[in-house]
Coordinates of C-alpha atoms in Angstrom, one line a residue:
Chain A
M1 CA -0.3 -0.4 0.0
A2 CA 0.7 3.5 -0.8
P3 CA 1.1 6.5 1.7
A4 CA -1.7 8.6 0.4
P5 CA -2.5 12.9 1.7
G6 CA -1.9 12.9 5.5
T7 CA -5.7 13.4 7.5
S8 CA -3.6 15.2 9.9
V9 CA -1.8 18.2 9.4
P10 CA 1.4 17.9 11.6
C11 CA 1.9 20.3 14.8
E12 CA 5.2 22.2 13.5
K13 CA 3.4 22.2 9.8
R14 CA 0.3 24.2 11.6
P15 CA -0.3 28.0 11.2
S16 CA 0.1 30.1 14.0
I17 CA -1.9 32.7 14.4
R18 CA 0.0 34.7 17.1
P19 CA 3.9 33.3 17.2
R20 CA 5.9 33.6 19.6
E21 CA 9.5 33.8 20.7
S22 CA 10.9 31.1 22.8
P23 CA 13.4 32.9 25.7
P24 CA 16.9 32.6 23.9
P25 CA 18.1 28.7 25.3
H26 CA 20.8 30.6 27.1
G27 CA 18.0 33.9 28.3
N28 CA 19.9 37.1 29.9
R29 CA 21.7 36.0 33.5
W30 CA 19.3 37.1 35.6
S31 CA 16.5 35.4 34.5
N32 CA 18.6 32.4 34.8
V33 CA 19.3 33.7 38.5
H34 CA 16.6 34.1 39.2
R35 CA 15.0 30.2 38.4
V36 CA 18.0 28.6 40.2
L37 CA 17.3 30.5 43.1
F38 CA 13.2 29.8 42.9
A39 CA 14.4 25.9 42.7
A40 CA 16.6 26.0 45.3
I41 CA 13.7 28.2 47.2
W42 CA 10.6 25.0 46.1
V43 CA 12.7 22.3 47.1
L44 CA 14.4 23.4 50.3
G45 CA 11.2 25.3 51.8
Q46 CA 8.9 22.0 50.4
L47 CA 11.9 20.0 52.7
A48 CA 11.4 21.9 55.3
L49 CA 7.8 21.4 55.5
I50 CA 7.9 17.7 55.3
L51 CA 10.9 16.6 57.4
T52 CA 8.9 19.7 59.5
A53 CA 5.7 17.7 59.4
N54 CA 5.8 15.7 63.4
R55 CA 5.3 19.4 64.9
R56 CA 2.8 20.5 62.9
V57 CA -0.3 17.5 65.2
D58 CA -2.1 17.5 61.7
G59 CA 0.6 17.2 59.9
A60 CA 0.1 20.1 57.3
F61 CA 2.0 20.2 54.7
G62 CA 3.6 17.3 55.0
F63 CA 1.7 15.4 52.4
R64 CA 0.7 12.2 55.4
M65 CA -1.8 10.4 53.7
F66 CA -4.0 7.9 55.1
N67 CA -1.8 8.6 58.3
E68 CA -3.5 6.6 61.5
S69 CA -7.3 4.2 60.7
S70 CA -8.6 5.9 64.2
T71 CA -11.9 6.1 65.8
I72 CA -13.6 8.8 67.7
K73 CA -16.7 9.3 69.9
L74 CA -17.9 11.7 71.0
T75 CA -19.9 12.2 74.0
L76 CA -21.1 16.1 74.9
Y77 CA -22.3 17.2 78.3
R78 CA -22.7 20.5 79.6
E79 CA -22.4 21.7 83.4
I80 CA -24.7 23.6 85.2
D81 CA -25.1 25.0 89.1
R82 CA -28.3 23.8 90.5
P83 CA -28.6 24.3 94.7
G84 CA -27.5 20.9 95.8
G85 CA -23.9 21.5 93.4
R86 CA -22.6 21.4 90.2
E87 CA -24.7 18.8 87.3
R88 CA -23.7 17.7 84.4
V89 CA -26.4 17.0 82.1
R90 CA -25.8 14.7 78.3
V91 CA -26.1 16.8 75.2
E92 CA -28.4 14.7 72.8
G93 CA -27.3 15.2 68.9
G94 CA -25.5 18.7 70.0
A95 CA -28.9 20.4 70.6
W96 CA -29.7 21.3 74.3
T97 CA -32.6 23.7 75.9
A98 CA -30.9 26.1 78.4
R99 CA -32.3 29.6 80.0
G100 CA -31.1 33.2 78.2
P101 CA -30.2 35.5 79.6
D102 CA -34.2 37.1 80.2
G103 CA -35.0 33.6 81.9
T104 CA -36.8 32.1 79.1
P105 CA -35.5 28.6 77.8
R106 CA -33.8 28.6 74.0
R107 CA -33.5 25.9 71.7
I108 CA -29.8 25.8 70.7
T109 CA -27.1 23.7 68.3
W110 CA -23.2 23.2 68.1
Y111 CA -23.9 23.8 64.5
E112 CA -24.8 26.3 64.2
R113 CA -21.8 27.4 65.6
I114 CA -19.3 25.2 64.8
P115 CA -20.7 23.1 61.4
R116 CA -17.4 22.7 60.3
P117 CA -14.8 20.5 60.5
R118 CA -18.5 17.9 60.8
W119 CA -18.6 16.5 63.5
V120 CA -21.0 14.0 64.7
F121 CA -21.9 13.2 68.1
D122 CA -22.4 9.9 69.8
A123 CA -21.7 7.4 66.6
E124 CA -18.2 6.6 66.2
M125 CA -16.5 8.5 63.4
H126 CA -13.2 8.0 60.6
A127 CA -10.8 10.3 63.2
S128 CA -10.1 12.7 59.4
Y129 CA -6.3 13.7 59.9
G130 CA -5.6 11.5 63.1
A131 CA -6.3 11.0 66.4
A132 CA -4.1 13.7 67.8
T133 CA -5.4 16.1 65.5
Q134 CA -8.9 15.7 66.6
L135 CA -8.2 16.3 69.7
E136 CA -6.9 18.9 69.4
R137 CA -9.2 20.2 67.1
L138 CA -12.6 19.7 69.2
Q139 CA -10.9 21.8 71.9
N140 CA -10.2 24.1 70.9
A141 CA -14.0 23.8 69.5
L142 CA -14.6 23.7 73.0
D143 CA -13.5 26.9 73.5
Y144 CA -15.1 28.7 70.8
L145 CA -18.7 27.5 72.0
A146 CA -17.6 28.4 75.7
T147 CA -17.8 31.7 74.0
H148 CA -19.8 31.7 71.6
V149 CA -23.2 31.0 73.3
P150 CA -24.5 34.3 75.5
E151 CA -27.8 33.3 74.9
D152 CA -26.7 30.1 77.2
D153 CA -27.1 31.8 80.7
E154 CA -26.6 28.2 82.4
T155 CA -24.4 26.1 81.6
R156 CA -20.8 27.1 83.0
R157 CA -18.6 24.7 81.5
F158 CA -18.7 22.0 78.4
V159 CA -17.3 18.7 78.6
L160 CA -16.6 16.2 76.2
E161 CA -16.0 12.4 76.0
V162 CA -14.0 11.6 73.1
A163 CA -13.9 7.4 72.7
V164 CA -10.3 6.8 70.8
R165 CA -9.3 3.7 69.2
R166 CA -6.0 3.8 67.7
N167 CA -5.6 2.3 64.2
G168 CA -8.4 -1.0 65.7
R169 CA -6.7 -0.8 69.5
E170 CA -8.8 -1.3 72.5
P171 CA -10.6 2.4 72.6
V172 CA -8.6 5.4 74.9
M173 CA -11.2 8.3 76.7
H174 CA -10.3 11.3 77.0
R175 CA -11.8 14.0 79.0
L176 CA -11.8 17.3 77.6
T177 CA -13.1 21.2 78.8
S178 CA -14.1 24.5 77.5
P179 CA -12.8 27.2 79.7
E180 CA -15.6 28.3 83.2
R181 CA -18.3 30.2 81.8
T182 CA -19.8 32.9 84.1
T183 CA -23.0 33.1 83.8
N184 CA -23.9 36.4 84.9
G185 CA -25.8 37.1 81.0
T186 CA -21.7 38.2 80.2
N187 CA -20.6 34.7 78.4
G188 CA -17.3 34.4 77.4
E189 CA -14.9 34.6 80.4
H190 CA -12.5 32.6 80.0
A191 CA -11.3 31.2 83.7
S192 CA -8.1 30.2 84.3
N193 CA -6.6 26.8 83.5
T194 CA -8.3 23.5 84.6
P195 CA -6.8 20.6 85.7
D196 CA -8.2 18.8 82.5
S197 CA -6.7 21.7 80.3
Q198 CA -3.4 21.3 81.5
E199 CA -4.3 17.5 80.7
R200 CA -3.9 18.4 78.0
P201 CA 0.2 18.1 76.7
A202 CA -0.4 13.9 78.0
W203 CA -2.9 13.4 75.6
A204 CA -0.9 14.5 72.8
A205 CA 2.0 12.9 74.1
R206 CA -0.4 9.2 74.1
D207 CA -2.0 9.6 71.2
G208 CA 0.0 12.3 68.5
G209 CA -0.2 10.0 65.6
R210 CA 3.4 12.0 64.7
Chain B
M1 CA 26.6 18.6 38.7
V2 CA 27.0 22.3 37.6
S3 CA 26.3 21.4 34.8
A4 CA 22.8 19.0 36.0
L5 CA 22.3 22.9 36.9
A6 CA 23.0 24.3 33.7
R7 CA 20.7 22.1 31.6
F8 CA 18.0 21.9 34.7
R9 CA 17.9 26.3 34.3
D10 CA 18.6 26.5 30.1
E11 CA 16.4 23.4 29.1
I12 CA 13.8 24.4 26.4
A13 CA 11.7 20.8 25.0
D14 CA 8.0 21.1 23.0
G15 CA 5.5 22.7 25.2
Y16 CA 2.5 20.2 23.9
V17 CA 1.8 17.6 26.5
L18 CA 1.3 20.4 29.0
G19 CA -1.7 21.9 28.0
T20 CA -3.4 18.5 28.5
V21 CA -2.6 18.5 31.7
R22 CA -3.4 22.8 32.2
A23 CA -6.7 21.8 31.2
V24 CA -7.1 19.0 33.6
I25 CA -5.9 21.2 36.5
G26 CA -8.3 24.4 35.4
V27 CA -10.9 21.3 35.5
L28 CA -10.0 21.1 39.5
L29 CA -9.6 24.7 40.2
G30 CA -13.4 25.1 38.8
W31 CA -14.5 22.0 40.5
H32 CA -12.8 23.5 44.2
A33 CA -14.3 26.8 43.7
L34 CA -17.9 25.9 43.2
S35 CA -17.2 23.1 45.8
A36 CA -17.0 26.0 48.5
A37 CA -19.1 29.2 46.9
Q38 CA -22.0 26.4 47.3
E39 CA -20.3 25.4 50.9
L40 CA -20.3 28.6 51.0
A41 CA -24.2 29.3 50.4
T42 CA -25.7 26.3 52.9
V43 CA -23.2 26.4 55.5
G44 CA -22.3 30.0 55.5
Y45 CA -19.4 31.9 55.6
F46 CA -16.7 30.1 57.2
G47 CA -15.4 33.3 59.2
D48 CA -18.6 33.2 61.2
A49 CA -18.1 29.5 63.0
F50 CA -15.2 28.1 64.4
H51 CA -12.4 28.5 62.1
T52 CA -8.5 28.3 63.3
P53 CA -6.4 30.6 60.9
I54 CA -2.8 30.2 60.3
V55 CA -2.6 33.6 59.4
P56 CA -3.4 36.3 61.3
E57 CA -7.2 37.0 61.9
A58 CA -6.3 40.3 60.4
L59 CA -5.9 38.1 56.8
V60 CA -8.6 36.5 57.3
P61 CA -10.8 37.9 54.2
S62 CA -14.2 39.7 55.6
H63 CA -17.5 37.3 54.2
R64 CA -18.0 40.4 51.3
V65 CA -13.6 40.1 50.3
Y66 CA -14.1 36.1 50.4
A67 CA -17.0 35.8 47.8
V68 CA -15.1 37.9 45.3
V69 CA -12.0 35.8 46.1
L70 CA -14.5 32.6 45.2
A71 CA -16.1 34.2 42.3
A72 CA -12.7 34.5 41.0
R73 CA -11.6 31.5 41.9
V74 CA -13.8 30.3 39.1
C75 CA -13.7 33.2 36.0
L76 CA -9.7 31.8 36.8
A77 CA -10.5 27.7 36.9
V78 CA -12.4 28.7 33.5
M79 CA -9.0 30.5 31.5
V80 CA -7.0 28.0 32.8
A81 CA -9.0 25.4 31.5
I82 CA -9.6 26.8 28.0
G83 CA -6.0 28.2 28.0
V84 CA -6.8 31.8 27.8
W85 CA -4.6 33.5 29.9
A86 CA -3.5 30.0 31.3
R87 CA -0.2 31.5 33.7
P88 CA -1.4 34.5 35.1
A89 CA -4.8 32.1 36.0
L90 CA -3.1 30.2 37.0
A91 CA -0.8 31.5 38.8
L92 CA -3.9 33.8 40.6
S93 CA -5.7 30.2 41.4
A94 CA -2.3 29.0 43.4
A95 CA -2.5 32.1 44.8
F96 CA -6.0 32.7 46.3
G97 CA -6.5 28.6 46.9
L98 CA -3.1 29.0 49.2
W99 CA -4.3 32.0 51.6
L100 CA -7.9 30.3 51.4
L101 CA -6.1 27.3 53.3
L102 CA -4.0 29.3 56.1
C103 CA -6.8 31.9 56.6
D104 CA -9.0 27.8 58.0
R105 CA -7.0 24.6 59.2
N106 CA -9.9 22.8 59.9
Q107 CA -10.4 23.0 55.7
F108 CA -6.5 22.0 54.7
H109 CA -6.3 18.8 52.9
H110 CA -3.1 17.9 51.4
N111 CA -5.0 17.5 48.4
R112 CA -5.6 20.8 47.9
Y113 CA -2.8 21.9 49.2
A114 CA -1.6 19.7 46.3
L115 CA -3.6 21.5 44.0
Y116 CA -2.6 24.8 44.2
C117 CA 1.7 24.1 44.1
Y118 CA 1.3 21.9 41.3
A119 CA -0.9 24.8 39.2
L120 CA 1.7 27.2 40.8
L121 CA 4.6 25.3 39.3
L122 CA 2.5 24.9 35.8
S123 CA 2.3 27.9 35.3
L124 CA 6.1 28.5 35.2
T125 CA 5.9 26.4 31.8
P126 CA 5.0 27.4 29.0
C127 CA 1.2 25.0 29.4
D128 CA -0.2 27.3 27.1
R129 CA 1.2 26.6 23.9
S130 CA -2.0 23.7 23.0
W131 CA -5.8 23.2 24.4
R132 CA -7.1 26.2 23.8
A133 CA -10.6 27.2 23.0
T134 CA -9.5 30.1 22.0
E135 CA -7.2 29.4 19.5
P136 CA -7.3 25.4 18.9
S137 CA -4.3 25.8 16.7
V138 CA -1.2 25.5 18.0
L139 CA 0.9 29.2 18.7
L140 CA 4.5 28.1 17.4
P141 CA 6.9 27.8 18.4
R142 CA 5.5 25.4 20.8
R143 CA 9.0 24.8 22.6
G144 CA 9.7 26.9 25.9
P145 CA 11.8 26.5 29.5
F146 CA 11.1 23.5 30.5
W147 CA 13.1 23.7 33.9
G148 CA 9.2 24.3 36.1
V149 CA 8.7 21.3 34.7
R150 CA 11.5 19.3 36.3
L151 CA 9.9 21.2 39.8
A152 CA 6.9 20.1 39.0
Q153 CA 8.6 16.2 38.7
L154 CA 10.2 16.8 41.3
Q155 CA 7.0 18.0 43.7
V156 CA 5.1 15.3 42.3
S157 CA 8.5 12.7 43.9
L158 CA 8.7 14.6 46.8
V159 CA 4.4 13.8 47.9
Y160 CA 5.5 9.9 47.3
L161 CA 8.4 10.5 49.8
A162 CA 6.5 11.6 51.8
S163 CA 3.2 10.0 52.2
G164 CA 5.6 6.5 51.8
G165 CA 8.5 7.3 54.0
S166 CA 6.1 8.8 56.8
K167 CA 4.4 5.3 56.5
L168 CA 7.5 3.7 56.1
L169 CA 9.2 5.4 60.2
D170 CA 5.4 4.5 61.9
P171 CA 5.3 0.5 63.1
D172 CA 1.9 0.9 62.8
W173 CA 1.7 1.4 59.1
R174 CA 4.4 -1.6 58.1
D175 CA 2.8 -4.1 60.5
G176 CA -0.2 -3.0 59.5
L177 CA -2.6 -2.6 61.7
V178 CA -3.6 0.6 59.7
L179 CA -4.7 -0.9 56.8
A180 CA -6.5 -4.4 58.9
D181 CA -8.2 -1.4 61.0
R182 CA -9.1 0.5 57.7
I183 CA -10.6 -3.0 55.6
A184 CA -12.2 -4.1 58.3
R185 CA -13.9 -0.8 59.1
H186 CA -15.5 -0.9 55.9
A187 CA -16.2 -4.6 55.4
H188 CA -20.1 -4.8 55.3
L189 CA -19.9 -1.6 52.9
A190 CA -17.2 -4.1 50.3
I191 CA -19.6 -7.3 51.1
E192 CA -22.9 -5.1 50.2
K193 CA -21.0 -3.7 47.2
G194 CA -20.4 -7.4 46.0
V195 CA -17.0 -8.2 47.1
P196 CA -16.7 -11.8 47.9
R197 CA -17.0 -12.5 52.1
E198 CA -14.4 -14.1 52.0
L199 CA -12.5 -12.4 49.9
V200 CA -12.9 -9.3 53.0
E201 CA -12.1 -11.5 55.5
L202 CA -8.4 -12.5 54.6
L203 CA -7.9 -9.3 53.0
A204 CA -8.4 -8.6 56.6
R205 CA -6.4 -10.4 58.6
V206 CA -3.1 -9.4 60.4
D207 CA -0.3 -10.8 57.8
V208 CA -1.6 -10.6 54.8
A209 CA -2.4 -5.9 55.3
S210 CA 1.0 -6.3 56.5
A211 CA 1.8 -7.8 53.8
M212 CA 0.1 -5.1 51.4
S213 CA 1.0 -2.1 53.9
K214 CA 4.3 -3.2 53.2
A215 CA 3.9 -3.5 49.3
A216 CA 1.5 0.3 49.3
I217 CA 5.4 1.6 51.1
M218 CA 7.8 0.0 48.6
T219 CA 4.7 1.3 45.7
E220 CA 5.5 4.9 46.7
L221 CA 8.9 5.1 47.3
A222 CA 9.3 2.6 44.3
I223 CA 7.2 5.4 42.0
C224 CA 9.1 8.0 43.2
A225 CA 12.6 7.3 42.4
A226 CA 11.4 4.8 38.6
L227 CA 9.6 8.4 37.4
W228 CA 13.1 9.6 37.0
I229 CA 14.1 6.5 34.4
R230 CA 13.9 6.3 31.2
S231 CA 13.8 2.1 31.1
T232 CA 11.1 2.0 33.9
R233 CA 8.8 5.3 34.0
V234 CA 6.2 3.4 32.2
V235 CA 6.3 1.2 34.4
A236 CA 5.9 3.0 37.7
L237 CA 3.2 5.4 35.9
W238 CA 1.1 2.4 34.6
W239 CA 1.3 0.5 38.3
G240 CA 1.2 4.7 40.2
L241 CA -2.6 4.4 38.0
W242 CA -3.8 1.2 39.5
F243 CA -2.3 2.4 43.3
H244 CA -4.3 5.3 42.9
V245 CA -7.6 3.5 41.0
A246 CA -7.2 1.0 43.8
I247 CA -7.7 4.3 46.7
Q248 CA -9.6 6.4 44.7
V249 CA -12.2 3.2 45.6
T250 CA -11.3 1.9 49.0
S251 CA -11.1 5.5 49.9
K252 CA -12.9 9.2 50.1
V253 CA -9.9 11.1 49.0
E254 CA -11.8 14.5 46.9
T255 CA -9.7 14.8 43.3
F256 CA -5.9 14.0 44.8
T257 CA -6.6 10.6 42.5
V258 CA -7.4 12.7 39.8
L259 CA -4.5 15.1 41.1
T260 CA -2.2 12.7 40.7
L261 CA -2.6 11.0 37.2
A262 CA -3.0 14.2 36.1
M263 CA 0.3 15.0 37.2
Y264 CA 1.7 11.9 35.1
G265 CA 0.6 14.1 32.2
V266 CA 4.5 16.4 33.6
F267 CA 6.0 13.1 32.2
V268 CA 5.7 12.6 28.6
T269 CA 8.4 12.8 26.4
P270 CA 7.7 16.6 25.2
D271 CA 7.5 15.8 21.8
C272 CA 4.8 15.8 19.3
R273 CA 3.4 13.2 17.0
T274 CA 6.7 11.5 16.4
R275 CA 5.2 8.7 15.5
T276 CA 2.8 7.2 12.8
L277 CA -0.3 6.3 12.5
R278 CA -1.8 4.5 9.7
F279 CA -4.2 2.6 8.6
D280 CA -6.1 1.2 5.9
P281 CA -9.4 3.4 5.6
S282 CA -11.0 0.5 3.5
R283 CA -11.3 -1.6 6.4
F284 CA -14.0 -0.4 9.1
S285 CA -10.8 -2.0 12.0
G286 CA -8.2 0.3 9.9
K287 CA -11.5 3.0 9.7
L288 CA -12.0 3.1 13.2
A289 CA -8.9 3.0 14.6
G290 CA -8.5 6.6 12.8
T291 CA -11.0 7.5 13.9
I292 CA -10.4 7.1 17.6
V293 CA -6.9 7.8 17.6
P294 CA -6.6 10.8 16.6
A295 CA -10.0 11.8 19.0
L296 CA -7.9 9.8 22.2
D297 CA -4.2 11.0 21.5
W298 CA -4.3 14.3 23.9
F299 CA -0.6 14.6 24.4
A300 CA -0.3 14.6 20.4
R301 CA 1.9 11.1 19.9
F302 CA 0.5 10.1 16.7
E303 CA 0.6 11.9 13.2
V304 CA -2.6 10.0 11.5
E305 CA -2.4 9.2 8.0
P306 CA -4.5 5.9 6.1
W307 CA -2.9 4.4 3.7
E308 CA -4.2 4.9 -0.2
P309 CA -6.2 2.1 -0.7
D310 CA -4.5 -0.7 -3.2
D311 CA -5.2 -4.6 -4.5
Q312 CA -2.6 -6.3 -2.1
R313 CA -3.1 -7.5 1.4
G314 CA -2.2 -5.8 4.2
H315 CA -2.8 -4.5 7.9
S316 CA -5.4 -2.3 8.5
V317 CA -3.7 -0.8 11.1
V318 CA 0.4 -0.1 11.3
V319 CA 2.6 1.6 14.4
I320 CA 6.0 3.4 12.9
R321 CA 7.8 4.2 16.5
R322 CA 10.1 6.4 17.5
D323 CA 13.2 4.5 16.5
G324 CA 11.6 3.1 13.0
E325 CA 10.8 0.5 13.7
R326 CA 7.1 -0.4 12.2
S327 CA 4.0 -2.4 15.0
T328 CA 0.9 -4.2 13.8
G329 CA -1.2 -6.3 15.1
I330 CA -1.1 -6.6 19.2
R331 CA 2.1 -5.1 18.9
A332 CA 0.5 -2.0 16.9
F333 CA -2.2 -2.1 19.8
A334 CA 0.4 -2.4 22.6
M335 CA 1.9 1.1 21.3
L336 CA -1.7 3.2 20.9
T337 CA -2.2 1.7 24.8
R338 CA 1.0 3.0 26.4
C339 CA 0.4 6.9 23.8
L340 CA -3.4 7.6 24.7
P341 CA -4.0 8.0 28.0
L342 CA -7.5 6.4 27.9
L343 CA -6.7 3.1 27.1
F344 CA -3.1 2.9 29.7
P345 CA -4.7 1.4 32.1
L346 CA -4.5 -2.1 29.7
W347 CA -1.0 -1.5 28.9
A348 CA 1.1 -4.4 31.3
P349 CA -1.4 -7.3 30.0
V350 CA -1.6 -5.7 26.0
A351 CA 2.9 -4.8 26.5
L352 CA 3.2 -7.6 28.2
L353 CA 1.3 -10.0 25.7
A354 CA 2.5 -8.1 22.5
S355 CA 6.0 -10.0 23.3
F356 CA 5.4 -13.7 23.1
T357 CA 4.5 -12.2 19.1
K358 CA 7.9 -13.0 16.6
R359 CA 8.7 -9.7 17.1
G360 CA 7.7 -8.7 20.4
D361 CA 10.6 -7.6 23.6
L362 CA 9.5 -6.8 26.9
T363 CA 11.2 -3.4 27.5
T364 CA 10.1 -0.1 27.1
R365 CA 11.3 1.9 24.6
G366 CA 9.7 3.1 21.3

């Protein structure tokens, strides 16, 4: 068989609508210096981020994919002062009813204040980016919650029990507590560190996936 | 060392293949921007609720600025995908994306960070010379500085090195605990989808999971290096493709699979139509090849030309390789599976089969 006239035109033969000049093979001196400098900074920066990922609890910028297969199970409580002393009340599904500053009951949900990450309560869920990451994020969320529910004039403290099952092992219970809240309508006053919050480095060390 | 640096700095090559990569990256940037916009509409502005900025709070955008930035990201993604001011659009997309990642640690994901890194590096390459919706003709010259491509290749390898290395150093990963637990927890889903129970139970066994973990670690570390060696590159790409498909099927990884497979494009040899495919238009199979190959030849590997029909008995398709060798039959098909991205998953078994033919070989030449 003999070749017929081609149906596709080689790239090199195609007409150019807007021809451009390629840079000369060696460019100018400054351009060359910038290329090498940029590349060096980029590579060294990436290596530094990867090698120091251990120092960040979530290993951010370290490309540690699927670092754990841990799960967490959250149970939220709120502590209320009663005449007989402090009482711990379980919060079902992240929503509760509390007396507001004007004395009327208000319906409040965790998800209004903390829509993301999407944590679920009273059910086992995957600990994205590892158990230590989740514990730290949950502690931050709890601190945030304590200062962002002005309509709750009743709760003195939020407590979160977290059952952590790390890579299929037996579950270990962690208790996270929010700062103490005032109940005079001016929410958001941080109490000094409670014994629980002082324990934070302990779980980080015990459960730290990295 | 000095000569390698000089080669890195001065290399000029054909940028056609990068157009494909750029277009896919544009789609991914758009997908992430639209997802964020959807979340803004349904969940609300992240700054009004619990968030953990890495940068100072003053640098977190207001609700209105955030909405404008999201709209800009969508527009930039479209520009990247269709090749209009593609390189500045890539750089700006990367800058916006990284900024927003730094504004809320809770929304940080490795695949998003990797996407913005790749977008930034791609903006330094001649990726705007092909796959352009507005000016379909290929700009001449297509050749451009390739140092950005080498950096992008290095970044792909660094991701594998970091991922594989961290698993290697983690005893739970090495011993298979992570994988065994993962399989055990998702066993019911796999069985619901029709995977035989016996197979799932076998995979969840600690010794099997341990072997699979070691294979996964080895895969990541081997791909990291094999991508840089010409003779092993195609094997690494094929193995990596199936590795990522397996991850995609068994895990929620957002767009990480598509992103990594798209970035495999930066390892494609930077040339254009250096192989030729001749087809016999008088035969159905020849006509089929003459239609399908140009449509699927996203990296412009083949010059496709018909043979003039005559009364001689011959082949429907002949592939003339880079080295001038002619391939027909299963060997030609092996060449097609190697060069056409959609057929690439079939490459290794087809190439193995082709190696048993009279003129077949098991090398990755051609």
